[in-house]
GROMACS .gro file of N, CA and C in nm:
model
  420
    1UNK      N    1   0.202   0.680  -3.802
    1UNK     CA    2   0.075   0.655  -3.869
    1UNK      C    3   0.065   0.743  -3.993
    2UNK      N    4  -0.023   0.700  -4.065
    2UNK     CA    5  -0.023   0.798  -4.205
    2UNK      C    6  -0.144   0.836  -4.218
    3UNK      N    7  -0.192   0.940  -4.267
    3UNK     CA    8  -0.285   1.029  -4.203
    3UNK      C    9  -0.346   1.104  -4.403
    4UNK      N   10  -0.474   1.051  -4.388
    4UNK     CA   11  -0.510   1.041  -4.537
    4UNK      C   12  -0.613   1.198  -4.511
    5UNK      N   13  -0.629   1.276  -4.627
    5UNK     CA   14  -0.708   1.401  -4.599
    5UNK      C   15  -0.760   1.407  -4.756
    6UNK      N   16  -0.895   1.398  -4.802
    6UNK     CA   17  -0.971   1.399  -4.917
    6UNK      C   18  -0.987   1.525  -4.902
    7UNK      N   19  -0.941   1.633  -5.002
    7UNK     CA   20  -0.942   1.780  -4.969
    7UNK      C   21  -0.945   1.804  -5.166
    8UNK      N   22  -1.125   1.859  -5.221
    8UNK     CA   23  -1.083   1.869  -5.377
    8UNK      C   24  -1.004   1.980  -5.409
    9UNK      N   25  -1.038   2.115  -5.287
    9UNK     CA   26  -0.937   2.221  -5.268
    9UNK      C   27  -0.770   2.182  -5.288
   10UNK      N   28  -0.682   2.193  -5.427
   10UNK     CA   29  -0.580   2.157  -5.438
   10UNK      C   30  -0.498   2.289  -5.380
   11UNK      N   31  -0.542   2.410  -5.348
   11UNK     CA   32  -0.466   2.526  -5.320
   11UNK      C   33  -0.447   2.509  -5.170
   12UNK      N   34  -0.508   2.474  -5.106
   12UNK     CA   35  -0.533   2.443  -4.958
   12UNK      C   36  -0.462   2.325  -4.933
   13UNK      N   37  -0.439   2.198  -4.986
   13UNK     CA   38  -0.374   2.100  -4.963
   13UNK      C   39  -0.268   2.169  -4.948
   14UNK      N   40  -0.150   2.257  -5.106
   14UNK     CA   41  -0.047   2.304  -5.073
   14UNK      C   42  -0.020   2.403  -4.958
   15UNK      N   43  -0.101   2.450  -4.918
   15UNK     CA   44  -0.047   2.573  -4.804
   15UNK      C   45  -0.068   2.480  -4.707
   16UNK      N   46  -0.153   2.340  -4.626
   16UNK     CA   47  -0.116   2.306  -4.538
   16UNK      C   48   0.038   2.219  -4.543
   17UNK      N   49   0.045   2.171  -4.639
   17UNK     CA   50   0.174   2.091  -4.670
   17UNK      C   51   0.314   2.217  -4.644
   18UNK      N   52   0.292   2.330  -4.682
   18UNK     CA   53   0.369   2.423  -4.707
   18UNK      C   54   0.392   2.493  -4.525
   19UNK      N   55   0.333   2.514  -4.464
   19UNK     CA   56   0.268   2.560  -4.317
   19UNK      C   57   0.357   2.444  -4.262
   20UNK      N   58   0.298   2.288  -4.276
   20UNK     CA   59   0.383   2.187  -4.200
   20UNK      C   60   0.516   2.215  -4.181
   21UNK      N   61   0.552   2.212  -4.330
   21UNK     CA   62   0.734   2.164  -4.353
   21UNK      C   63   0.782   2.299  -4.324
   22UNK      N   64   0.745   2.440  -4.329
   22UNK     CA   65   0.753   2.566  -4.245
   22UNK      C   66   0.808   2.549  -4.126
   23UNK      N   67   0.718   2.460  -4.040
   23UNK     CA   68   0.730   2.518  -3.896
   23UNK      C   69   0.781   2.350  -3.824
   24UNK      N   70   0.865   2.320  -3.943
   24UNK     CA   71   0.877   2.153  -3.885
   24UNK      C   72   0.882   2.057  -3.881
   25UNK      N   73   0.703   2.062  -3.890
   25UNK     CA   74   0.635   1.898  -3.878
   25UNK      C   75   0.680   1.817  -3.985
   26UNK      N   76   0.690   1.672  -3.921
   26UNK     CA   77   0.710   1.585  -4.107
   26UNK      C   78   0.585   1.590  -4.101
   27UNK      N   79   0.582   1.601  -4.246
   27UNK     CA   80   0.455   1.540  -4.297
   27UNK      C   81   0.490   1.465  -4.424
   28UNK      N   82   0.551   1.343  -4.385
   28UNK     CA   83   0.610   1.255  -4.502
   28UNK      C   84   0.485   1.160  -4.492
   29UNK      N   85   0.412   1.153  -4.368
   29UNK     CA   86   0.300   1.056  -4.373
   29UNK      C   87   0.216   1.061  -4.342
   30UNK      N   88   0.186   1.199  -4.449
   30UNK     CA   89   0.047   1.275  -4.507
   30UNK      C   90  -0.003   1.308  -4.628
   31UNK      N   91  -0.086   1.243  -4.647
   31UNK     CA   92  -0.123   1.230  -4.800
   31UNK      C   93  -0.270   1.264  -4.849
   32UNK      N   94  -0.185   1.380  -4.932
   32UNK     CA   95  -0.335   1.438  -5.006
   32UNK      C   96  -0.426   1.380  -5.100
   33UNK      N   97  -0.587   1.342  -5.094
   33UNK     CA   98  -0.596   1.281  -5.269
   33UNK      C   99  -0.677   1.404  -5.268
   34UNK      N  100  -0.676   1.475  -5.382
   34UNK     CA  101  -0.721   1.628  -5.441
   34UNK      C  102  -0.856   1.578  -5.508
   35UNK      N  103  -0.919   1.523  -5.454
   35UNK     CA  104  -1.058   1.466  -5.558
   35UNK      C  105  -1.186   1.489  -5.453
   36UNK      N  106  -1.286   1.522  -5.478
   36UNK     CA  107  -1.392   1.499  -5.412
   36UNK      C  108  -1.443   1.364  -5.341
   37UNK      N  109  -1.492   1.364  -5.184
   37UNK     CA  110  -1.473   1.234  -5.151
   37UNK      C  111  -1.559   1.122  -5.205
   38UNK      N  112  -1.706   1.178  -5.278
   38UNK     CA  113  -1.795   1.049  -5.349
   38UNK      C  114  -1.706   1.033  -5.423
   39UNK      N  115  -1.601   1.030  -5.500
   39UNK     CA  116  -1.506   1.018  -5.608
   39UNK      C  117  -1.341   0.890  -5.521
   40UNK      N  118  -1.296   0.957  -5.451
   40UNK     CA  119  -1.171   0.935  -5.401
   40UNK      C  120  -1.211   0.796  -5.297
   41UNK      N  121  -1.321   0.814  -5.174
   41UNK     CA  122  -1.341   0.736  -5.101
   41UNK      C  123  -1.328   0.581  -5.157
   42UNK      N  124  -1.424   0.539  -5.256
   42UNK     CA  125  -1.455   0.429  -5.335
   42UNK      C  126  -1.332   0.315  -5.338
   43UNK      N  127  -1.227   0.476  -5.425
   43UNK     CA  128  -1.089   0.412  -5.456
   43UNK      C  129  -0.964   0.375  -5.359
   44UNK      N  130  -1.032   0.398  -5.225
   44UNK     CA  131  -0.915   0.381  -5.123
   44UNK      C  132  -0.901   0.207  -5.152
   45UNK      N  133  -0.770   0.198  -5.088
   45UNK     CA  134  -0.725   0.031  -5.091
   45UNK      C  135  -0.801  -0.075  -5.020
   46UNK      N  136  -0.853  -0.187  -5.066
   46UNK     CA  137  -0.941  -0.257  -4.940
   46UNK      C  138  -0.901  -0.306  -4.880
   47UNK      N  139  -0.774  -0.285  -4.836
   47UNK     CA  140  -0.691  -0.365  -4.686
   47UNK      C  141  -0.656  -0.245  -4.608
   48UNK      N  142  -0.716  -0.132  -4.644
   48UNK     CA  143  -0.659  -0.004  -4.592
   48UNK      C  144  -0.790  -0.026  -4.464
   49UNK      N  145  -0.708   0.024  -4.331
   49UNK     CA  146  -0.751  -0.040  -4.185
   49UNK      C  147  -0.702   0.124  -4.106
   50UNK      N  148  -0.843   0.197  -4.077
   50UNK     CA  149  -0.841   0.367  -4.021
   50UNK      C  150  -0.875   0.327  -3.881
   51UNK      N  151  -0.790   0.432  -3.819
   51UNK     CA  152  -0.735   0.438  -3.652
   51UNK      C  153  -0.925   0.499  -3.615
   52UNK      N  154  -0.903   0.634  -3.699
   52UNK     CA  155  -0.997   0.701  -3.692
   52UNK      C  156  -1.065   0.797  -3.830
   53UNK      N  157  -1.189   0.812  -3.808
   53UNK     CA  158  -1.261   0.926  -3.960
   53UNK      C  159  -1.318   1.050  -3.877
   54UNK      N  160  -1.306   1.157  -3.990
   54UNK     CA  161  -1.380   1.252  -3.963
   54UNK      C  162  -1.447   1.319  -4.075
   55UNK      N  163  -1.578   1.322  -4.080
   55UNK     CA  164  -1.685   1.372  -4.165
   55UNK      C  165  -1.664   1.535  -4.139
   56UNK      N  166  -1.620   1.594  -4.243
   56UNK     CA  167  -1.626   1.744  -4.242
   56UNK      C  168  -1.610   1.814  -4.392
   57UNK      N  169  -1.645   1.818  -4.511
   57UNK     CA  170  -1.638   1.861  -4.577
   57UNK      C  171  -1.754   1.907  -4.633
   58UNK      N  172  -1.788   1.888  -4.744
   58UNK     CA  173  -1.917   1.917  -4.873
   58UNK      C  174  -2.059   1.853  -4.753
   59UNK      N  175  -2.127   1.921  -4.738
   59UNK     CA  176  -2.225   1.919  -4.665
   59UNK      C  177  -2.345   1.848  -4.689
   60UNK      N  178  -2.366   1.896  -4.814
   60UNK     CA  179  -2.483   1.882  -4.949
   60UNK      C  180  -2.538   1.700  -4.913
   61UNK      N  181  -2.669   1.719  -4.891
   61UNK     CA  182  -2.720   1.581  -4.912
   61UNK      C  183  -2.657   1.509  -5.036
   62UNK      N  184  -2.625   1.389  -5.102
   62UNK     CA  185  -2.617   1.272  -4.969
   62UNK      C  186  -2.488   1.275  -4.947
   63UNK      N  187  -2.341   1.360  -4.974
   63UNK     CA  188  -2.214   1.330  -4.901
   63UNK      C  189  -2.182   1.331  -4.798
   64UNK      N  190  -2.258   1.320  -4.665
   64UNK     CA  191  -2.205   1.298  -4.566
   64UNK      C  192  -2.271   1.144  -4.560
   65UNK      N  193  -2.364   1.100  -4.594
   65UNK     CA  194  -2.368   0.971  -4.651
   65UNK      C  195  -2.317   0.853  -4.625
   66UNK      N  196  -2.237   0.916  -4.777
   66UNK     CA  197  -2.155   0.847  -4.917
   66UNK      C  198  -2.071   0.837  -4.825
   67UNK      N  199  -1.991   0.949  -4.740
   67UNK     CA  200  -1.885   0.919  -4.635
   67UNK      C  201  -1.834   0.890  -4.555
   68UNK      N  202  -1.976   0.848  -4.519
   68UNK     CA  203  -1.985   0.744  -4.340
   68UNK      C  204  -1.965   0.623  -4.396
   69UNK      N  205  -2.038   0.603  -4.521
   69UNK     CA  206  -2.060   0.461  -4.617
   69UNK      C  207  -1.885   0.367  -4.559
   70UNK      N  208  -1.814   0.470  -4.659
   70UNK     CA  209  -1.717   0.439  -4.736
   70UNK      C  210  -1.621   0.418  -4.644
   71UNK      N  211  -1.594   0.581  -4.523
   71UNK     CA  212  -1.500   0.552  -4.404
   71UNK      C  213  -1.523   0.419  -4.296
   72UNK      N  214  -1.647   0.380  -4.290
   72UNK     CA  215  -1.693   0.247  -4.241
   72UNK      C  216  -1.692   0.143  -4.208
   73UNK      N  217  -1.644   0.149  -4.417
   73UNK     CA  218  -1.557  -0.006  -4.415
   73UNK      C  219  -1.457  -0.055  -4.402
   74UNK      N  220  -1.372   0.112  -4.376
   74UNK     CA  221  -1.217   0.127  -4.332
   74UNK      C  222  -1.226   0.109  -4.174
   75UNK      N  223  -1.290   0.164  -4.133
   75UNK     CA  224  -1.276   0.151  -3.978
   75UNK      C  225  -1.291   0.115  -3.906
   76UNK      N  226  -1.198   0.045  -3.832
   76UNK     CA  227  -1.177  -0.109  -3.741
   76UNK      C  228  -1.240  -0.064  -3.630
   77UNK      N  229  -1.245  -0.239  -3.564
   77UNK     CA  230  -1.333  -0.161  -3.433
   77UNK      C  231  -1.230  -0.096  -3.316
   78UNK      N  232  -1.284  -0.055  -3.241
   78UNK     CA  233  -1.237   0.057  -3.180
   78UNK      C  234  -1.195   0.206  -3.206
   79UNK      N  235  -1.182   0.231  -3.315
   79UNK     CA  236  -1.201   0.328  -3.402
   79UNK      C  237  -1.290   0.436  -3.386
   80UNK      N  238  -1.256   0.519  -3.360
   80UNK     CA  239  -1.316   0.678  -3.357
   80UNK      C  240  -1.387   0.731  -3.503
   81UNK      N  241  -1.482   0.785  -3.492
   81UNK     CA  242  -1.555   0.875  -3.575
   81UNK      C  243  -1.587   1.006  -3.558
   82UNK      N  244  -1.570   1.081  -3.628
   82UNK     CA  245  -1.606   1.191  -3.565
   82UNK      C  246  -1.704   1.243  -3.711
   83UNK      N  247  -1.788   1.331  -3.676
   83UNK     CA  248  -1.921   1.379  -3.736
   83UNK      C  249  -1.957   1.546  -3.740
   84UNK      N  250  -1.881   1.600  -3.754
   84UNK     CA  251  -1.905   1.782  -3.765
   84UNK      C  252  -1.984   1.816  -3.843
   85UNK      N  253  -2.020   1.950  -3.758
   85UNK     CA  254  -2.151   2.060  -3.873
   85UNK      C  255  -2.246   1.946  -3.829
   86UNK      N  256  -2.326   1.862  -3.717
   86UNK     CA  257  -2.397   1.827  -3.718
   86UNK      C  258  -2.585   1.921  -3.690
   87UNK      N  259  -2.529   2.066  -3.707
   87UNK     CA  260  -2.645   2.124  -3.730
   87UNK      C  261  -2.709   2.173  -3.851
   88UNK      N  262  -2.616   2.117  -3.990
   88UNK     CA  263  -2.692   2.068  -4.085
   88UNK      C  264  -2.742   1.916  -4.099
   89UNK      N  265  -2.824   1.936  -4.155
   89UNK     CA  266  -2.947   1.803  -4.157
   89UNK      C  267  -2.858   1.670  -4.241
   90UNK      N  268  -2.793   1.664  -4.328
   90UNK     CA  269  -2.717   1.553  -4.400
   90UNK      C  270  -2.593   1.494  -4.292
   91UNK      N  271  -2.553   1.555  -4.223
   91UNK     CA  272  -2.449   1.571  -4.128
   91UNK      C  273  -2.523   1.492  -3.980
   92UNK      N  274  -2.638   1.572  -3.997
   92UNK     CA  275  -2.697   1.555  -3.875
   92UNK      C  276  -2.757   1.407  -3.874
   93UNK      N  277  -2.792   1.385  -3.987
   93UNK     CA  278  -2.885   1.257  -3.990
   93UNK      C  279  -2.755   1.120  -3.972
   94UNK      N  280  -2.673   1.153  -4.052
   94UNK     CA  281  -2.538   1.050  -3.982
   94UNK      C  282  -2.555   1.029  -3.850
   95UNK      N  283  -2.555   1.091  -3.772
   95UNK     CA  284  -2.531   1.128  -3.657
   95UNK      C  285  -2.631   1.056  -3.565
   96UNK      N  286  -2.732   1.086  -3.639
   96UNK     CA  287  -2.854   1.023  -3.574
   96UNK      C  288  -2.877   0.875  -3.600
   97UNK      N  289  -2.811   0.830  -3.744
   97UNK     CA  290  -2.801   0.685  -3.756
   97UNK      C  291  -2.705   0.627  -3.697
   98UNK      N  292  -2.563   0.648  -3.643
   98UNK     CA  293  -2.492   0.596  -3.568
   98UNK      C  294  -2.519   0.628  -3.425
   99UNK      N  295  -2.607   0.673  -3.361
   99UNK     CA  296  -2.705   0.690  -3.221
   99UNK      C  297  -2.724   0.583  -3.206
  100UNK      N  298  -2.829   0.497  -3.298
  100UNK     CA  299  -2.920   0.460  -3.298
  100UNK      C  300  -2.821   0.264  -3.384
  101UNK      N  301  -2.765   0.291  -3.429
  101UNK     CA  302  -2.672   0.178  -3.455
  101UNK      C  303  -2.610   0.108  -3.380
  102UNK      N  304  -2.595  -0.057  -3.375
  102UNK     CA  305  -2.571  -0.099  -3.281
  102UNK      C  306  -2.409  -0.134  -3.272
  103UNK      N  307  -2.379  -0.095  -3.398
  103UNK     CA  308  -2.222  -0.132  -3.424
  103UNK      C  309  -2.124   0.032  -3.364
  104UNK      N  310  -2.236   0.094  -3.306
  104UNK     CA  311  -2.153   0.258  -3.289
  104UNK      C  312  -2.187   0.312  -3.165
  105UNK      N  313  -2.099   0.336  -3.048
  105UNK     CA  314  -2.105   0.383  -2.949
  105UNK      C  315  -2.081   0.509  -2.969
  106UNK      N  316  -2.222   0.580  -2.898
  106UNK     CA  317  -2.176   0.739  -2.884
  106UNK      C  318  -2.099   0.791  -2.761
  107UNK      N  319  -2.009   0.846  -2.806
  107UNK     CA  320  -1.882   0.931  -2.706
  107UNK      C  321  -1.924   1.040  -2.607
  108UNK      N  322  -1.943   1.125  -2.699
  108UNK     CA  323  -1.987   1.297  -2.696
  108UNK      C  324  -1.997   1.391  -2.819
  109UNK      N  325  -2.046   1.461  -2.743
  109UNK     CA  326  -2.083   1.593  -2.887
  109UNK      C  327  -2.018   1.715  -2.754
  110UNK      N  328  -1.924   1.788  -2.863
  110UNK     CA  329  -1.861   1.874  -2.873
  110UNK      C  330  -1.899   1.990  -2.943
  111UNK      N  331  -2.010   2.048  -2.886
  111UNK     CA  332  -2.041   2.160  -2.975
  111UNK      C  333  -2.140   2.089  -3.039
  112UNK      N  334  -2.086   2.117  -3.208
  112UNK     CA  335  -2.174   2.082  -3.363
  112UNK      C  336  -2.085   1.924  -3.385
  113UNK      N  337  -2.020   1.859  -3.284
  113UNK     CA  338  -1.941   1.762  -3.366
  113UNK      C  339  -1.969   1.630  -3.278
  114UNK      N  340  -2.027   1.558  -3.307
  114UNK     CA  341  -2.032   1.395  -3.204
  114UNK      C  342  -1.904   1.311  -3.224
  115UNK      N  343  -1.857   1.253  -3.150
  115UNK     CA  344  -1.761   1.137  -3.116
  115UNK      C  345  -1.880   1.042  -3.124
  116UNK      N  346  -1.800   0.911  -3.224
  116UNK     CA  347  -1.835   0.769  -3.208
  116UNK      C  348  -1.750   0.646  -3.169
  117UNK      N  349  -1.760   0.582  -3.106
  117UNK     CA  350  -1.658   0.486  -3.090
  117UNK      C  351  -1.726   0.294  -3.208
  118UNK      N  352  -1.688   0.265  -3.318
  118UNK     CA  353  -1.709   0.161  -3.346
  118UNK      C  354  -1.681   0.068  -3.247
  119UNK      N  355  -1.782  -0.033  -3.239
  119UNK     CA  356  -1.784  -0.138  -3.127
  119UNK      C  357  -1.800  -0.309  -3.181
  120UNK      N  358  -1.848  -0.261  -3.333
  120UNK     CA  359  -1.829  -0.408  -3.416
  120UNK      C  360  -1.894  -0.351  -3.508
  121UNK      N  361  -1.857  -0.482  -3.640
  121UNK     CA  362  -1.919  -0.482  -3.744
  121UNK      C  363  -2.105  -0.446  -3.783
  122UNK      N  364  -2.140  -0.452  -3.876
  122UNK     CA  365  -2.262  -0.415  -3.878
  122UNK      C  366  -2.298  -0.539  -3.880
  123UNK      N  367  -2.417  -0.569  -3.920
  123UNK     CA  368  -2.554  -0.690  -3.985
  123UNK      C  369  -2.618  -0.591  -4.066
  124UNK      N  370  -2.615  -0.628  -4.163
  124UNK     CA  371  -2.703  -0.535  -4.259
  124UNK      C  372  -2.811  -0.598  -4.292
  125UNK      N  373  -2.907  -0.532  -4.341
  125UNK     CA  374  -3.078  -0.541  -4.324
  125UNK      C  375  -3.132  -0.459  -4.285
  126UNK      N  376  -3.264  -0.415  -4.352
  126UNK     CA  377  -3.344  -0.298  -4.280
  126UNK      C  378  -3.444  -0.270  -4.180
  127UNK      N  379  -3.452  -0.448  -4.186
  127UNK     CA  380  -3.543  -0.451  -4.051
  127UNK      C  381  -3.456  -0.470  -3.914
  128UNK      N  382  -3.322  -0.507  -3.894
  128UNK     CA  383  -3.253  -0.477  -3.820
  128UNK      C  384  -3.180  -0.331  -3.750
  129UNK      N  385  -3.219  -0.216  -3.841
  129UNK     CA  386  -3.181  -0.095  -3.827
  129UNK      C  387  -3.270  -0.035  -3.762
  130UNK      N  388  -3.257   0.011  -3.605
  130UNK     CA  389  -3.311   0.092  -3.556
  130UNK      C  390  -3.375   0.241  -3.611
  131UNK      N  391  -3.245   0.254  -3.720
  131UNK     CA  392  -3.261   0.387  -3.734
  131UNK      C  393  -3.413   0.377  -3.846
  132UNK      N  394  -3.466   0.298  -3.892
  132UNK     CA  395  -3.547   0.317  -3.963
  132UNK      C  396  -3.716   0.268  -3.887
  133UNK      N  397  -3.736   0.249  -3.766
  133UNK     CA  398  -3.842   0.231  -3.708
  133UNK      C  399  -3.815   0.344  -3.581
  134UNK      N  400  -3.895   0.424  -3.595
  134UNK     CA  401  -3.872   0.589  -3.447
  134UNK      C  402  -3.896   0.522  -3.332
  135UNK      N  403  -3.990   0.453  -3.338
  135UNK     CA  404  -4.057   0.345  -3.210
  135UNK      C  405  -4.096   0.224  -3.240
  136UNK      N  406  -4.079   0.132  -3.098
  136UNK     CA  407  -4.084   0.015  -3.176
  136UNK      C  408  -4.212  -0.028  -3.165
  137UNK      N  409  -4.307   0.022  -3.148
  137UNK     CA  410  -4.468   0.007  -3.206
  137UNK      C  411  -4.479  -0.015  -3.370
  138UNK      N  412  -4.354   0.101  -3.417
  138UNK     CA  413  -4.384   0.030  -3.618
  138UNK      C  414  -4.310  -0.028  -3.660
  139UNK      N  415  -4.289  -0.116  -3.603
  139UNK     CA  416  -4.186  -0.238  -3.631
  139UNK      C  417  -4.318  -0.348  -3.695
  140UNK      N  418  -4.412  -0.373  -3.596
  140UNK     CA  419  -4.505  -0.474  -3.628
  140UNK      C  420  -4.628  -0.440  -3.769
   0.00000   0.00000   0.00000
């Protein structure tokens, strides 16, 4: 499998690449894009089809977002998500919209980090989104 890592840290890409081929590991099918992910995500390929995502970088409202957005549309069903630092609020609120989503089975939380399992596509619409009515008294 090939194993994609949005890291804008270009010094850190090289020392894990450097650490791998150190002690071993291939990492012929591991690939860095050195760009920030509102930037890099967009441009992934649209036939590109993810085993699994994990939300962990730039914290800052709205990129954890932008990154659920984007990993989303990559990720087939059955597909794992994972969601860290969910005790910041941008992080957290992901978290709370794939709860509450009907296309996303929750796993576990590990600490600060939830497991999701995708279970199907979405329906998009906002009156279909749980996550935007708390109870369903304000629905009507």
């Amino acid at each position: 499998k090939t194993h994609i890592c949005i890291n804008q840290d270009l010094t850190a890409n090289e020392a894990i690449g450097t650490f791998l081929s150190a002690h071993g590991f291939n990492n012929h099918d591991l690939r860095f894009i050195g760009q920030p992910s509102d930037r890099a995500l967009p441009s992934l390929d649209q036939g590109l089809q993810l085993d699994a995502a994990l939300i962990d970088g730039n914290h800052s409202f709205p990129i954890p977002i932008i990154d659920w957005h984007y990993m989303d549309i990559h990720l087939k069903e059955g597909g794992l998500f994972f969601v860290d630092d969910t005790h910041i609020r941008p992080a957290a609120l992901v978290a709370e919209f794939m709860i509450k989503d009907s296309a996303y089975k929750f796993i576990k939380g590990i600490g600060c980090l939830k497991v999701f399992m995708k279970t199907c596509e979405h329906s998009w619409g906002w009156k279909g989104q749980k996550f935007n009515f708390p109870d369903e008294k304000s629905r009507n």
